[in-house]
Amino acid sequence: MTDIATSEAPPSGPAPKISFVSLGCPKALVDSERIITQLRAEGYELTKSHGGADVVIVNTCGFLDSAKAESLDAIGKAMGENGKVIVTGCMGAEPGPIIERFPNVLAITGPQAYESVVGAVHEAVPPAHDPFVDLIPPQGVKLTPRHYAYLKISEGCNNRCTFCIIPKLRGDLVSRPAADVLREAEKLVKAGVKEILVISQDTSAYGVDLKYATSPWKDREVRAKFLDLSRELGELGVWIRMHYVYPYPHVDEVIPLMSEGKILPYLDIPFQHASPTVLKAMRRPAAQEKQLERIQKWREICPDLAIRSTFIVGFPGETEEDVDFLVDWLGEAKLDRVGCFKYEAVAGAPANEIAGAVPEEVKEARWHRFMAAQQKVAERVQKARVGRRVQVIIDEPGPTVSKGRTKWDAPEIDGTTYVASRRPLRAGEIVTVKIERADAYDLHGVAVG
Ligand code: SF4
């Protein structure tokens, strides 16, 4: 959960105040940023406390039942402390449970309904018309630390994974024209961002809906295509990190950009499983691809490539043989960073109809087996990094030891590199670090340049 306040509040005046709670994934965070950018442009101020706000906006997550419960709690807190509450985000797409518990919320809108949220705010508390509060940084308001930012390149998804209701909530894939994405990226860089995290539901599918149409950027036309966009982003001179990519053959073309240092040697690929039977039941994109061969080929082109992934154990119908397959696969794939979830039924997901629900204690045992297998892999991968000199971006400077990340680590989900340094380091600074020690998740080293 992200409680949002900004240090860039307008200098004075009776500007209406908004308290904003942002829940859920980076994609939801980008939605929050857009809503806040618009409201700030209209002169609204952000405040940290619900009590001091004229209205509270809660951007909800509705992906899992646990996320829904967290969202309902956040709405309840806002109702209790303020009473004027606007709900948006994934949970707003199916407002029944919200209305049932909180019939007095002012408005409920679905994900990406920026105009409706802003309209509801206008109704609850009209904007103050003061030209001095209309100042807004051209890159918009970023909720992430200043040195990194998420860049959303499309909305929605054309896949139909059986455990997922995102296409139902967010609709089919709608890609932004390449020039539009690049303009935003350039603004971020001009504003001091040093690392851009490219996100969407399916980054490798970027532009399919636009039939890869070109748009004018600088002196050239750029296709709305994963490769072309990656190449252009790679020209911006900052770290570019790719999230939510699927192992389709055309992803091969992007790997040379990683070995040339144009974009980070990092791919976030949510494999979710390895057993062909389970992948088929999940209806995962690129499930029929020979994933291990593909990973092998990528590493031949870019030996430094780090792959992060998430998996689900205990999907309906999953057998012990499927888990054997998955554990063996993990041993061979040698993924750098891995998360694992126990399957949780999502209301409205087709997977709920699949026979063979796995009992909770079996899920638990499979989860432990998975984690133990990956722990061994992670330790080997991390140990191989000891002794190397690597670039680290500083996230949290400290008096003697600062926290940062290598090119192999995304913020919030991957490991930390603890950097000892004689001179003070700044957030967003990229330093050369000699790695001296490693555990399964984090690295420890000393700044050498
Ligand atoms: S790829 Fe699958 S899991 Fe991801 S958003 Fe699309 S349907 Fe959902």
Coordinates of N, CA and C and ligand atoms in Angstrom, one line a residue, residues 157 159-161 163-164 166-167 201-202 246 284-285, ligand 1:
C157 N -5.2 -6.6 -21.9 CA -4.5 -7.8 -22.2 C -5.3 -8.7 -23.2
N159 N -4.6 -11.9 -23.7 CA -4.5 -13.2 -23.2 C -5.7 -13.5 -22.4
R160 N -5.9 -14.8 -22.1 CA -7.1 -15.2 -21.3 C -6.6 -16.3 -20.3
C161 N -5.6 -16.0 -19.5 CA -5.2 -17.0 -18.5 C -6.3 -17.3 -17.5
F163 N -6.6 -18.1 -14.5 CA -6.7 -17.7 -13.1 C -6.8 -16.2 -13.0
C164 N -7.0 -15.5 -14.1 CA -6.8 -14.0 -14.1 C -8.1 -13.4 -14.5
I166 N -8.0 -9.9 -15.1 CA -7.6 -8.6 -15.5 C -8.2 -8.2 -16.9
P167 N -8.2 -9.2 -17.9 CA -8.8 -8.7 -19.1 C -10.3 -8.3 -18.9
Q201 N 0.5 -5.2 -19.2 CA 0.2 -6.6 -18.8 C 1.0 -7.6 -19.6
D202 N 1.4 -7.2 -20.8 CA 2.1 -8.2 -21.7 C 3.0 -7.3 -22.6
Y246 N 6.8 -12.1 -22.3 CA 6.6 -13.5 -22.4 C 7.6 -14.1 -23.4
R284 N -1.6 -20.2 -20.5 CA -0.6 -19.1 -20.5 C -0.1 -18.8 -21.8
P285 N 0.2 -17.5 -22.1 CA 0.8 -17.1 -23.4 C 2.2 -17.7 -23.5
Ligands
SF4_1 S1 -1.2 -12.3 -19.4 FE1 -2.6 -13.6 -18.3 S2 -2.2 -13.2 -16.2 FE2 -1.3 -11.5 -17.3 S3 -3.0 -10.0 -17.4 FE3 -3.1 -11.2 -19.3 S4 -4.6 -12.7 -18.8 FE4 -3.9 -11.9 -16.8

